[in-house]
PDB file of C-alpha atoms and ligand atoms in Angstrom:
ATOM      1  CA  MET A   1     -16.836 -30.351 -10.347  1.00  0.00           C
ATOM      2  CA  ASP A   2     -14.805 -27.400 -11.605  1.00  0.00           C
ATOM      3  CA  GLN A   3     -15.713 -28.372 -15.120  1.00  0.00           C
ATOM      4  CA  ILE A   4     -19.429 -28.516 -14.262  1.00  0.00           C
ATOM      5  CA  VAL A   5     -19.328 -25.057 -12.675  1.00  0.00           C
ATOM      6  CA  SER A   6     -17.440 -23.520 -15.592  1.00  0.00           C
ATOM      7  CA  GLU A   7     -19.808 -25.161 -18.076  1.00  0.00           C
ATOM      8  CA  MET A   8     -22.746 -23.667 -16.153  1.00  0.00           C
ATOM      9  CA  GLU A   9     -21.137 -20.222 -16.156  1.00  0.00           C
ATOM     10  CA  PHE A  10     -20.284 -20.309 -19.836  1.00  0.00           C
ATOM     11  CA  LYS A  11     -22.801 -18.155 -21.677  1.00  0.00           C
ATOM     12  CA  ARG A  12     -23.743 -18.264 -25.326  1.00  0.00           C
ATOM     13  CA  ALA A  13     -25.598 -15.988 -27.704  1.00  0.00           C
ATOM     14  CA  CYS A  14     -25.624 -15.557 -31.475  1.00  0.00           C
ATOM     15  CA  VAL A  15     -27.060 -13.668 -34.412  1.00  0.00           C
ATOM     16  CA  ILE A  16     -29.384 -15.425 -36.821  1.00  0.00           C
ATOM     17  CA  GLY A  17     -30.423 -14.433 -40.318  1.00  0.00           C
ATOM     18  CA  SER A  18     -30.194 -15.411 -43.946  1.00  0.00           C
ATOM     19  CA  PRO A  19     -27.722 -14.472 -45.309  1.00  0.00           C
ATOM     20  CA  ILE A  20     -25.620 -13.999 -42.181  1.00  0.00           C
ATOM     21  CA  ALA A  21     -21.991 -14.329 -43.352  1.00  0.00           C
ATOM     22  CA  HIS A  22     -21.312 -10.571 -43.334  1.00  0.00           C
ATOM     23  CA  SER A  23     -22.739  -9.812 -39.892  1.00  0.00           C
ATOM     24  CA  ARG A  24     -20.386  -7.790 -37.704  1.00  0.00           C
ATOM     25  CA  SER A  25     -22.300  -8.579 -34.513  1.00  0.00           C
ATOM     26  CA  PRO A  26     -19.876 -11.402 -33.497  1.00  0.00           C
ATOM     27  CA  LEU A  27     -16.967  -8.977 -33.734  1.00  0.00           C
ATOM     28  CA  ILE A  28     -18.749  -6.538 -31.397  1.00  0.00           C
ATOM     29  CA  HIS A  29     -20.026  -9.018 -28.791  1.00  0.00           C
ATOM     30  CA  ASN A  30     -16.852 -11.132 -28.681  1.00  0.00           C
ATOM     31  CA  TYR A  31     -14.862  -7.926 -28.121  1.00  0.00           C
ATOM     32  CA  TRP A  32     -17.076  -7.072 -25.133  1.00  0.00           C
ATOM     33  CA  LEU A  33     -16.896 -10.648 -23.778  1.00  0.00           C
ATOM     34  CA  LYS A  34     -13.111 -10.493 -23.817  1.00  0.00           C
ATOM     35  CA  HIS A  35     -12.997  -6.938 -22.485  1.00  0.00           C
ATOM     36  CA  HIS A  36     -15.206  -7.841 -19.507  1.00  0.00           C
ATOM     37  CA  GLY A  37     -13.545 -11.226 -18.918  1.00  0.00           C
ATOM     38  CA  ILE A  38     -16.850 -13.072 -19.363  1.00  0.00           C
ATOM     39  CA  ALA A  39     -16.667 -16.768 -20.232  1.00  0.00           C
ATOM     40  CA  GLY A  40     -18.894 -16.947 -23.257  1.00  0.00           C
ATOM     41  CA  THR A  41     -19.228 -16.900 -26.988  1.00  0.00           C
ATOM     42  CA  TYR A  42     -21.280 -15.152 -29.675  1.00  0.00           C
ATOM     43  CA  ASP A  43     -21.596 -16.854 -33.070  1.00  0.00           C
ATOM     44  CA  LYS A  44     -23.460 -16.322 -36.311  1.00  0.00           C
ATOM     45  CA  ILE A  45     -25.902 -18.990 -37.431  1.00  0.00           C
ATOM     46  CA  GLU A  46     -27.609 -19.191 -40.811  1.00  0.00           C
ATOM     47  CA  VAL A  47     -31.305 -19.841 -40.196  1.00  0.00           C
ATOM     48  CA  LYS A  48     -33.757 -20.011 -43.099  1.00  0.00           C
ATOM     49  CA  PRO A  49     -37.307 -18.692 -42.653  1.00  0.00           C
ATOM     50  CA  ALA A  50     -38.800 -22.205 -42.491  1.00  0.00           C
ATOM     51  CA  GLU A  51     -36.376 -23.096 -39.667  1.00  0.00           C
ATOM     52  CA  LEU A  52     -37.043 -20.116 -37.386  1.00  0.00           C
ATOM     53  CA  GLU A  53     -39.662 -21.624 -35.087  1.00  0.00           C
ATOM     54  CA  ALA A  54     -37.647 -24.822 -34.587  1.00  0.00           C
ATOM     55  CA  PHE A  55     -34.535 -22.740 -33.939  1.00  0.00           C
ATOM     56  CA  PHE A  56     -36.255 -20.786 -31.161  1.00  0.00           C
ATOM     57  CA  ALA A  57     -37.532 -24.045 -29.661  1.00  0.00           C
ATOM     58  CA  SER A  58     -33.926 -25.327 -29.586  1.00  0.00           C
ATOM     59  CA  LEU A  59     -32.351 -22.256 -27.919  1.00  0.00           C
ATOM     60  CA  ALA A  60     -32.161 -23.820 -24.440  1.00  0.00           C
ATOM     61  CA  GLU A  61     -30.892 -27.127 -25.798  1.00  0.00           C
ATOM     62  CA  ARG A  62     -28.169 -25.225 -27.679  1.00  0.00           C
ATOM     63  CA  GLY A  63     -27.223 -23.466 -24.443  1.00  0.00           C
ATOM     64  CA  LEU A  64     -28.129 -20.065 -25.879  1.00  0.00           C
ATOM     65  CA  ALA A  65     -29.218 -17.229 -23.573  1.00  0.00           C
ATOM     66  CA  GLY A  66     -30.710 -15.509 -26.594  1.00  0.00           C
ATOM     67  CA  CYS A  67     -29.880 -14.067 -29.982  1.00  0.00           C
ATOM     68  CA  ASN A  68     -29.976 -11.128 -32.305  1.00  0.00           C
ATOM     69  CA  VAL A  69     -32.326 -11.468 -35.211  1.00  0.00           C
ATOM     70  CA  THR A  70     -31.773  -9.902 -38.584  1.00  0.00           C
ATOM     71  CA  VAL A  71     -33.233 -10.012 -42.097  1.00  0.00           C
ATOM     72  CA  PRO A  72     -35.550 -11.761 -42.930  1.00  0.00           C
ATOM     73  CA  HIS A  73     -36.702 -12.803 -39.433  1.00  0.00           C
ATOM     74  CA  LYS A  74     -37.439  -9.532 -37.633  1.00  0.00           C
ATOM     75  CA  GLU A  75     -41.239  -9.589 -37.980  1.00  0.00           C
ATOM     76  CA  GLU A  76     -41.690 -13.335 -37.474  1.00  0.00           C
ATOM     77  CA  ALA A  77     -39.427 -13.324 -34.400  1.00  0.00           C
ATOM     78  CA  LEU A  78     -41.705 -10.757 -32.800  1.00  0.00           C
ATOM     79  CA  ARG A  79     -44.743 -12.909 -33.547  1.00  0.00           C
ATOM     80  CA  LEU A  80     -43.155 -16.009 -32.038  1.00  0.00           C
ATOM     81  CA  ALA A  81     -42.064 -14.334 -28.780  1.00  0.00           C
ATOM     82  CA  LYS A  82     -44.198 -14.805 -25.685  1.00  0.00           C
ATOM     83  CA  HIS A  83     -43.354 -11.361 -24.247  1.00  0.00           C
ATOM     84  CA  ARG A  84     -42.589  -8.208 -26.211  1.00  0.00           C
ATOM     85  CA  THR A  85     -41.347  -4.806 -25.155  1.00  0.00           C
ATOM     86  CA  ALA A  86     -43.631  -1.887 -26.000  1.00  0.00           C
ATOM     87  CA  ARG A  87     -41.102  -0.573 -28.497  1.00  0.00           C
ATOM     88  CA  ALA A  88     -40.843  -3.932 -30.323  1.00  0.00           C
ATOM     89  CA  ASP A  89     -44.630  -3.982 -30.591  1.00  0.00           C
ATOM     90  CA  GLU A  90     -44.618  -0.389 -31.774  1.00  0.00           C
ATOM     91  CA  PHE A  91     -42.168  -1.151 -34.611  1.00  0.00           C
ATOM     92  CA  GLY A  92     -43.712  -4.505 -35.517  1.00  0.00           C
ATOM     93  CA  ALA A  93     -40.255  -6.088 -35.550  1.00  0.00           C
ATOM     94  CA  ALA A  94     -37.714  -7.562 -33.127  1.00  0.00           C
ATOM     95  CA  ASN A  95     -33.922  -7.620 -33.279  1.00  0.00           C
ATOM     96  CA  THR A  96     -33.098  -8.966 -29.793  1.00  0.00           C
ATOM     97  CA  ILE A  97     -34.388 -12.181 -28.183  1.00  0.00           C
ATOM     98  CA  TRP A  98     -33.727 -13.608 -24.706  1.00  0.00           C
ATOM     99  CA  PHE A  99     -35.205 -15.939 -22.120  1.00  0.00           C
ATOM    100  CA  GLU A 100     -36.962 -14.789 -18.971  1.00  0.00           C
ATOM    101  CA  ASN A 101     -38.275 -17.520 -16.671  1.00  0.00           C
ATOM    102  CA  GLY A 102     -37.885 -19.941 -19.547  1.00  0.00           C
ATOM    103  CA  GLU A 103     -40.041 -17.837 -21.873  1.00  0.00           C
ATOM    104  CA  LEU A 104     -38.996 -16.094 -25.056  1.00  0.00           C
ATOM    105  CA  CYS A 105     -38.884 -12.268 -24.899  1.00  0.00           C
ATOM    106  CA  ALA A 106     -38.405  -9.839 -27.788  1.00  0.00           C
ATOM    107  CA  ASP A 107     -37.123  -6.278 -27.988  1.00  0.00           C
ATOM    108  CA  ASN A 108     -36.267  -3.856 -30.754  1.00  0.00           C
ATOM    109  CA  THR A 109     -33.166  -1.807 -29.968  1.00  0.00           C
ATOM    110  CA  ASP A 110     -32.739   0.017 -33.307  1.00  0.00           C
ATOM    111  CA  SER A 111     -34.438   3.219 -32.217  1.00  0.00           C
ATOM    112  CA  HIS A 112     -32.511   3.297 -28.933  1.00  0.00           C
ATOM    113  CA  GLY A 113     -29.301   2.549 -30.862  1.00  0.00           C
ATOM    114  CA  TYR A 114     -29.835   5.469 -33.214  1.00  0.00           C
ATOM    115  CA  GLU A 115     -30.555   7.849 -30.356  1.00  0.00           C
ATOM    116  CA  MET A 116     -27.490   6.747 -28.376  1.00  0.00           C
ATOM    117  CA  SER A 117     -25.255   6.958 -31.454  1.00  0.00           C
ATOM    118  CA  LEU A 118     -26.196  10.582 -32.116  1.00  0.00           C
ATOM    119  CA  ASP A 119     -25.828  11.403 -28.414  1.00  0.00           C
ATOM    120  CA  GLN A 120     -22.267  10.117 -28.638  1.00  0.00           C
ATOM    121  CA  ASP A 121     -21.307  11.320 -32.119  1.00  0.00           C
ATOM    122  CA  ALA A 122     -23.239  14.598 -32.388  1.00  0.00           C
ATOM    123  CA  PRO A 123     -24.127  15.899 -28.926  1.00  0.00           C
ATOM    124  CA  GLY A 124     -26.854  18.539 -29.004  1.00  0.00           C
ATOM    125  CA  TRP A 125     -28.401  16.963 -32.123  1.00  0.00           C
ATOM    126  CA  ASP A 126     -31.774  16.923 -30.396  1.00  0.00           C
ATOM    127  CA  ASN A 127     -31.993  20.708 -30.514  1.00  0.00           C
ATOM    128  CA  ALA A 128     -33.095  20.156 -34.127  1.00  0.00           C
ATOM    129  CA  GLU A 129     -36.588  21.466 -34.750  1.00  0.00           C
ATOM    130  CA  ARG A 130     -37.080  20.032 -38.212  1.00  0.00           C
ATOM    131  CA  ALA A 131     -35.658  16.839 -39.693  1.00  0.00           C
ATOM    132  CA  LEU A 132     -35.629  15.545 -43.256  1.00  0.00           C
ATOM    133  CA  VAL A 133     -35.596  11.742 -43.489  1.00  0.00           C
ATOM    134  CA  PHE A 134     -34.936   9.725 -46.671  1.00  0.00           C
ATOM    135  CA  GLY A 135     -36.537   6.261 -46.814  1.00  0.00           C
ATOM    136  CA  ALA A 136     -39.703   4.723 -45.402  1.00  0.00           C
ATOM    137  CA  GLY A 137     -38.704   1.161 -44.416  1.00  0.00           C
ATOM    138  CA  GLY A 138     -38.153  -0.477 -41.027  1.00  0.00           C
ATOM    139  CA  ALA A 139     -35.047   1.577 -40.244  1.00  0.00           C
ATOM    140  CA  SER A 140     -36.883   4.794 -41.029  1.00  0.00           C
ATOM    141  CA  ARG A 141     -39.687   3.889 -38.641  1.00  0.00           C
ATOM    142  CA  ALA A 142     -37.262   3.323 -35.768  1.00  0.00           C
ATOM    143  CA  ILE A 143     -35.364   6.524 -36.510  1.00  0.00           C
ATOM    144  CA  ILE A 144     -38.449   8.736 -36.825  1.00  0.00           C
ATOM    145  CA  ALA A 145     -39.653   7.388 -33.459  1.00  0.00           C
ATOM    146  CA  ALA A 146     -36.292   8.377 -31.922  1.00  0.00           C
ATOM    147  CA  LEU A 147     -36.430  11.866 -33.455  1.00  0.00           C
ATOM    148  CA  LEU A 148     -39.954  12.550 -32.208  1.00  0.00           C
ATOM    149  CA  ARG A 149     -39.231  11.118 -28.767  1.00  0.00           C
ATOM    150  CA  ARG A 150     -36.260  13.443 -28.429  1.00  0.00           C
ATOM    151  CA  GLY A 151     -38.296  16.515 -29.275  1.00  0.00           C
ATOM    152  CA  VAL A 152     -37.775  17.121 -32.992  1.00  0.00           C
ATOM    153  CA  GLU A 153     -40.942  19.041 -33.786  1.00  0.00           C
ATOM    154  CA  HIS A 154     -41.502  18.023 -37.380  1.00  0.00           C
ATOM    155  CA  VAL A 155     -40.198  15.314 -39.697  1.00  0.00           C
ATOM    156  CA  ASP A 156     -40.417  15.605 -43.482  1.00  0.00           C
ATOM    157  CA  LEU A 157     -40.297  12.078 -44.806  1.00  0.00           C
ATOM    158  CA  ILE A 158     -39.143  11.539 -48.399  1.00  0.00           C
ATOM    159  CA  ASN A 159     -39.405   8.238 -50.199  1.00  0.00           C
ATOM    160  CA  ARG A 160     -39.206   6.950 -53.770  1.00  0.00           C
ATOM    161  CA  SER A 161     -42.668   5.462 -53.266  1.00  0.00           C
ATOM    162  CA  VAL A 162     -44.644   8.415 -51.878  1.00  0.00           C
ATOM    163  CA  GLU A 163     -47.495   6.066 -51.004  1.00  0.00           C
ATOM    164  CA  ARG A 164     -45.223   4.136 -48.645  1.00  0.00           C
ATOM    165  CA  ALA A 165     -44.044   7.398 -47.078  1.00  0.00           C
ATOM    166  CA  GLU A 166     -47.652   8.476 -46.575  1.00  0.00           C
ATOM    167  CA  GLU A 167     -48.475   5.154 -44.934  1.00  0.00           C
ATOM    168  CA  LEU A 168     -45.592   5.528 -42.484  1.00  0.00           C
ATOM    169  CA  ALA A 169     -46.349   9.220 -41.838  1.00  0.00           C
ATOM    170  CA  ARG A 170     -49.934   8.298 -40.940  1.00  0.00           C
ATOM    171  CA  LEU A 171     -48.682   6.021 -38.152  1.00  0.00           C
ATOM    172  CA  PHE A 172     -46.994   8.990 -36.474  1.00  0.00           C
ATOM    173  CA  GLY A 173     -49.704  11.603 -36.943  1.00  0.00           C
ATOM    174  CA  ARG A 174     -49.391  15.269 -37.812  1.00  0.00           C
ATOM    175  CA  ARG A 175     -45.727  15.733 -36.793  1.00  0.00           C
ATOM    176  CA  VAL A 176     -44.619  13.708 -39.847  1.00  0.00           C
ATOM    177  CA  SER A 177     -45.414  14.599 -43.469  1.00  0.00           C
ATOM    178  CA  ALA A 178     -44.650  12.644 -46.630  1.00  0.00           C
ATOM    179  CA  SER A 179     -43.187  13.755 -49.966  1.00  0.00           C
ATOM    180  CA  GLY A 180     -41.315  12.502 -52.998  1.00  0.00           C
ATOM    181  CA  PHE A 181     -37.647  13.243 -53.803  1.00  0.00           C
ATOM    182  CA  ASP A 182     -38.725  16.126 -56.073  1.00  0.00           C
ATOM    183  CA  ARG A 183     -39.423  18.194 -52.926  1.00  0.00           C
ATOM    184  CA  ALA A 184     -35.998  17.506 -51.385  1.00  0.00           C
ATOM    185  CA  PRO A 185     -34.310  20.772 -52.536  1.00  0.00           C
ATOM    186  CA  LEU A 186     -37.112  22.833 -50.991  1.00  0.00           C
ATOM    187  CA  LEU A 187     -37.384  20.876 -47.737  1.00  0.00           C
ATOM    188  CA  MET A 188     -33.597  20.979 -47.216  1.00  0.00           C
ATOM    189  CA  LYS A 189     -33.775  24.746 -46.688  1.00  0.00           C
ATOM    190  CA  ASP A 190     -35.534  24.279 -43.340  1.00  0.00           C
ATOM    191  CA  ALA A 191     -33.887  21.036 -42.181  1.00  0.00           C
ATOM    192  CA  ASP A 192     -31.746  21.081 -39.029  1.00  0.00           C
ATOM    193  CA  LEU A 193     -31.048  17.369 -39.405  1.00  0.00           C
ATOM    194  CA  LEU A 194     -30.945  15.236 -42.564  1.00  0.00           C
ATOM    195  CA  VAL A 195     -30.971  11.434 -42.243  1.00  0.00           C
ATOM    196  CA  ASN A 196     -30.532   8.756 -44.907  1.00  0.00           C
ATOM    197  CA  THR A 197     -32.263   5.543 -43.773  1.00  0.00           C
ATOM    198  CA  THR A 198     -32.173   3.816 -47.177  1.00  0.00           C
ATOM    199  CA  ALA A 199     -29.449   1.382 -48.201  1.00  0.00           C
ATOM    200  CA  LEU A 200     -28.510   3.690 -51.085  1.00  0.00           C
ATOM    201  CA  GLY A 201     -24.822   4.575 -50.988  1.00  0.00           C
ATOM    202  CA  MET A 202     -23.902   1.177 -49.545  1.00  0.00           C
ATOM    203  CA  LEU A 203     -21.006  -0.650 -51.195  1.00  0.00           C
ATOM    204  CA  GLY A 204     -22.441  -2.558 -54.173  1.00  0.00           C
ATOM    205  CA  LYS A 205     -25.713  -0.565 -54.261  1.00  0.00           C
ATOM    206  CA  GLU A 206     -26.710   2.497 -56.234  1.00  0.00           C
ATOM    207  CA  PRO A 207     -25.513   5.834 -54.865  1.00  0.00           C
ATOM    208  CA  LEU A 208     -27.941   8.194 -53.155  1.00  0.00           C
ATOM    209  CA  ASP A 209     -28.286  10.747 -55.919  1.00  0.00           C
ATOM    210  CA  VAL A 210     -29.175  13.968 -54.068  1.00  0.00           C
ATOM    211  CA  SER A 211     -27.496  17.336 -54.027  1.00  0.00           C
ATOM    212  CA  LEU A 212     -27.127  19.115 -50.683  1.00  0.00           C
ATOM    213  CA  ASP A 213     -26.810  22.518 -52.391  1.00  0.00           C
ATOM    214  CA  THR A 214     -29.910  23.941 -50.701  1.00  0.00           C
ATOM    215  CA  LEU A 215     -29.344  22.373 -47.263  1.00  0.00           C
ATOM    216  CA  LYS A 216     -29.382  24.795 -44.308  1.00  0.00           C
ATOM    217  CA  ASP A 217     -25.752  25.578 -43.427  1.00  0.00           C
ATOM    218  CA  SER A 218     -26.141  24.550 -39.787  1.00  0.00           C
ATOM    219  CA  ALA A 219     -27.750  21.169 -40.574  1.00  0.00           C
ATOM    220  CA  LEU A 220     -26.325  17.918 -39.218  1.00  0.00           C
ATOM    221  CA  VAL A 221     -26.136  15.082 -41.773  1.00  0.00           C
ATOM    222  CA  SER A 222     -26.538  11.487 -40.628  1.00  0.00           C
ATOM    223  CA  ASP A 223     -26.342   8.310 -42.723  1.00  0.00           C
ATOM    224  CA  ILE A 224     -27.150   4.851 -41.361  1.00  0.00           C
ATOM    225  CA  VAL A 225     -25.045   3.183 -44.070  1.00  0.00           C
ATOM    226  CA  TYR A 226     -21.636   2.218 -42.638  1.00  0.00           C
ATOM    227  CA  VAL A 227     -20.061   0.316 -45.541  1.00  0.00           C
ATOM    228  CA  PRO A 228     -18.270   2.428 -46.699  1.00  0.00           C
ATOM    229  CA  LEU A 229     -17.554   4.232 -43.427  1.00  0.00           C
ATOM    230  CA  GLU A 230     -17.801   7.496 -45.333  1.00  0.00           C
ATOM    231  CA  THR A 231     -20.658   7.397 -47.832  1.00  0.00           C
ATOM    232  CA  GLY A 232     -21.059   9.773 -50.775  1.00  0.00           C
ATOM    233  CA  LEU A 233     -23.665  11.654 -48.733  1.00  0.00           C
ATOM    234  CA  ILE A 234     -21.305  12.108 -45.788  1.00  0.00           C
ATOM    235  CA  LYS A 235     -18.472  13.181 -48.111  1.00  0.00           C
ATOM    236  CA  GLN A 236     -20.699  15.745 -49.789  1.00  0.00           C
ATOM    237  CA  ALA A 237     -21.878  17.050 -46.420  1.00  0.00           C
ATOM    238  CA  LYS A 238     -18.326  17.357 -45.086  1.00  0.00           C
ATOM    239  CA  ALA A 239     -17.209  19.207 -48.194  1.00  0.00           C
ATOM    240  CA  ARG A 240     -19.997  21.734 -47.533  1.00  0.00           C
ATOM    241  CA  GLY A 241     -18.871  22.123 -43.919  1.00  0.00           C
ATOM    242  CA  HIS A 242     -21.770  20.288 -42.227  1.00  0.00           C
ATOM    243  CA  ARG A 243     -21.455  18.339 -39.004  1.00  0.00           C
ATOM    244  CA  VAL A 244     -21.820  14.624 -39.858  1.00  0.00           C
ATOM    245  CA  ALA A 245     -22.553  11.284 -38.163  1.00  0.00           C
ATOM    246  CA  GLY A 246     -21.876   7.973 -39.945  1.00  0.00           C
ATOM    247  CA  GLY A 247     -23.844   4.753 -39.560  1.00  0.00           C
ATOM    248  CA  LEU A 248     -21.455   2.694 -37.472  1.00  0.00           C
ATOM    249  CA  GLY A 249     -22.671   4.201 -34.201  1.00  0.00           C
ATOM    250  CA  MET A 250     -26.179   2.813 -34.633  1.00  0.00           C
ATOM    251  CA  LEU A 251     -24.834  -0.696 -35.265  1.00  0.00           C
ATOM    252  CA  LEU A 252     -22.663  -0.526 -32.146  1.00  0.00           C
ATOM    253  CA  HIS A 253     -25.257   1.019 -29.837  1.00  0.00           C
ATOM    254  CA  GLN A 254     -28.150  -1.245 -30.872  1.00  0.00           C
ATOM    255  CA  ALA A 255     -26.019  -4.166 -29.648  1.00  0.00           C
ATOM    256  CA  VAL A 256     -25.741  -2.895 -26.052  1.00  0.00           C
ATOM    257  CA  PRO A 257     -29.130  -4.016 -24.597  1.00  0.00           C
ATOM    258  CA  GLY A 258     -28.761  -7.560 -25.999  1.00  0.00           C
ATOM    259  CA  PHE A 259     -25.326  -8.001 -24.448  1.00  0.00           C
ATOM    260  CA  ALA A 260     -26.673  -6.753 -21.111  1.00  0.00           C
ATOM    261  CA  ALA A 261     -29.614  -9.193 -21.260  1.00  0.00           C
ATOM    262  CA  TRP A 262     -27.522 -12.270 -22.133  1.00  0.00           C
ATOM    263  CA  PHE A 263     -24.286 -11.629 -20.284  1.00  0.00           C
ATOM    264  CA  GLY A 264     -25.403  -9.481 -17.327  1.00  0.00           C
ATOM    265  CA  THR A 265     -23.087  -6.503 -17.920  1.00  0.00           C
ATOM    266  CA  THR A 266     -23.908  -3.279 -19.738  1.00  0.00           C
ATOM    267  CA  PRO A 267     -21.019  -2.715 -22.166  1.00  0.00           C
ATOM    268  CA  GLU A 268     -19.737   0.565 -23.557  1.00  0.00           C
ATOM    269  CA  VAL A 269     -19.166   1.749 -27.093  1.00  0.00           C
ATOM    270  CA  THR A 270     -15.549   2.864 -26.836  1.00  0.00           C
ATOM    271  CA  PRO A 271     -13.072   4.260 -29.384  1.00  0.00           C
ATOM    272  CA  ALA A 272     -11.188   0.919 -29.138  1.00  0.00           C
ATOM    273  CA  LEU A 273     -14.266  -1.096 -30.180  1.00  0.00           C
ATOM    274  CA  ARG A 274     -15.054   1.390 -32.914  1.00  0.00           C
ATOM    275  CA  ALA A 275     -11.509   1.103 -34.300  1.00  0.00           C
ATOM    276  CA  ILE A 276     -11.775  -2.702 -34.513  1.00  0.00           C
ATOM    277  CA  VAL A 277     -15.076  -2.618 -36.384  1.00  0.00           C
ATOM    278  CA  GLU A 278     -13.885   0.206 -38.651  1.00  0.00           C
ATOM    279  CA  ASP A 279     -10.860  -1.879 -39.519  1.00  0.00           C
ATOM    280  CA  ASP A 280     -13.089  -4.801 -40.461  1.00  0.00           C
ATOM    281  CA  VAL A 281     -15.289  -2.578 -42.629  1.00  0.00           C
ATOM    282  CA  ARG A 282     -12.211  -1.197 -44.412  1.00  0.00           C
ATOM    283  CA  LYS A 283     -10.957  -4.736 -45.069  1.00  0.00           C
ATOM    284  CA  ALA A 284     -14.300  -5.466 -46.738  1.00  0.00           C
ATOM    285  CA  GLY A 285     -13.636  -2.595 -49.125  1.00  0.00           C
ATOM    286  CA  GLY A 286     -15.476   0.067 -47.149  1.00  0.00           C
TER     287      GLY A 286
HETATM  288  P1  ATR B 301     -35.100  -1.300 -44.084  1.00  0.00           P
HETATM  289  O1  ATR B 301     -36.040  -2.130 -43.257  1.00  0.00           O
HETATM  290  O2  ATR B 301     -33.666  -1.675 -43.916  1.00  0.00           O
HETATM  291  O3  ATR B 301     -35.313   0.162 -43.898  1.00  0.00           O
HETATM  292  P2  ATR B 301     -36.680  -1.623 -46.513  1.00  0.00           P
HETATM  293  O4  ATR B 301     -37.897  -1.802 -45.693  1.00  0.00           O
HETATM  294  O5  ATR B 301     -36.436  -2.563 -47.627  1.00  0.00           O
HETATM  295  O6  ATR B 301     -35.373  -1.701 -45.616  1.00  0.00           O
HETATM  296  O7  ATR B 301     -36.645  -0.108 -47.041  1.00  0.00           O
HETATM  297  C1  ATR B 301     -35.726   0.299 -47.962  1.00  0.00           C
HETATM  298  C2  ATR B 301     -35.848   1.813 -48.224  1.00  0.00           C
HETATM  299  O8  ATR B 301     -34.894   2.162 -49.223  1.00  0.00           O
HETATM  300  C3  ATR B 301     -37.210   2.212 -48.776  1.00  0.00           C
HETATM  301  O9  ATR B 301     -37.501   3.517 -48.351  1.00  0.00           O
HETATM  302  C4  ATR B 301     -36.975   2.174 -50.282  1.00  0.00           C
HETATM  303  O10 ATR B 301     -37.829   2.973 -51.049  1.00  0.00           O
HETATM  304  P3  ATR B 301     -39.223   2.361 -51.627  1.00  0.00           P
HETATM  305  O11 ATR B 301     -40.152   2.266 -50.448  1.00  0.00           O
HETATM  306  O12 ATR B 301     -39.682   3.351 -52.634  1.00  0.00           O
HETATM  307  O13 ATR B 301     -38.871   1.013 -52.209  1.00  0.00           O
HETATM  308  C5  ATR B 301     -35.568   2.720 -50.333  1.00  0.00           C
HETATM  309  N1  ATR B 301     -34.907   2.355 -51.603  1.00  0.00           N
HETATM  310  C6  ATR B 301     -34.378   1.153 -51.927  1.00  0.00           C
HETATM  311  N2  ATR B 301     -33.863   1.191 -53.179  1.00  0.00           N
HETATM  312  C7  ATR B 301     -34.066   2.456 -53.645  1.00  0.00           C
HETATM  313  C8  ATR B 301     -33.742   3.146 -54.878  1.00  0.00           C
HETATM  314  N3  ATR B 301     -33.079   2.528 -55.858  1.00  0.00           N
HETATM  315  N4  ATR B 301     -34.084   4.457 -54.975  1.00  0.00           N
HETATM  316  C9  ATR B 301     -34.744   5.100 -53.981  1.00  0.00           C
HETATM  317  N5  ATR B 301     -35.070   4.498 -52.808  1.00  0.00           N
HETATM  318  C10 ATR B 301     -34.733   3.214 -52.642  1.00  0.00           C
END
């Protein structure tokens, strides 16, 4: 009997993607499980695109309360879910899946995660009137939504492909305008907040080759890349005396709603959790 009860109380979740080996989500969720004394586990499972639908159909059978979804499944996961949060629909992508009354639900917590990370790491950031954002992919979309929601009046969006920046800017309306990197030195003069949403500067990728020489002295610099913990952009910003926020906060905070949905407790992003994940990033050469 005891065994039946404990088996029923044991909760499981996971992260799926392809590749998935380097995901730090298990480190985060298993820390919270232990910290809160919850009987459960969070694994990483390699799922190829052709296997996604069958994987979702097998969630209950696998005893999974839900999962995080990462590249390349974020768009397809949203399509396959029966219920979607407004923000997942807005971003056209899901990163968090769970069951409600036996039906698959999808959310996107990236935008929320970014907002919460700046609240924690750079309080007062939302006094910014003008932001300069590098990159026009999925991460950029979530971050621009957070900036506008929190009252940033105007976002200058810079992307290698100006066409892609224009496409994204159009989705947001007149508070977002698109440019190429050639306009960066000029736009930096008026920026209260500068955000890198590209993967440039990540370990193993090309560096983000921009000079901050013309950036407004009071500007906050934020980079969503967290391997290395201190990117070239963050180093340059620090050397110029800017307030900075690294990318680890977004990773940690985007995980909170999923944990709450699967395990029934809203966890906190504490210095202890941060130290564990930072240690892991450093071990990986970051
Ligand atoms: P994500 O969903 O993680 O944001 P993505 O949709 O692949 O990823 O977007 C990647 C972003 O990094 C894009 O803004 C991309 O610019 P392009 O739209 O011009 O491709 C940017 N990016 C990637 N490699 C780049 C490079 N070498 N130089 C400049 N920008 C780059």
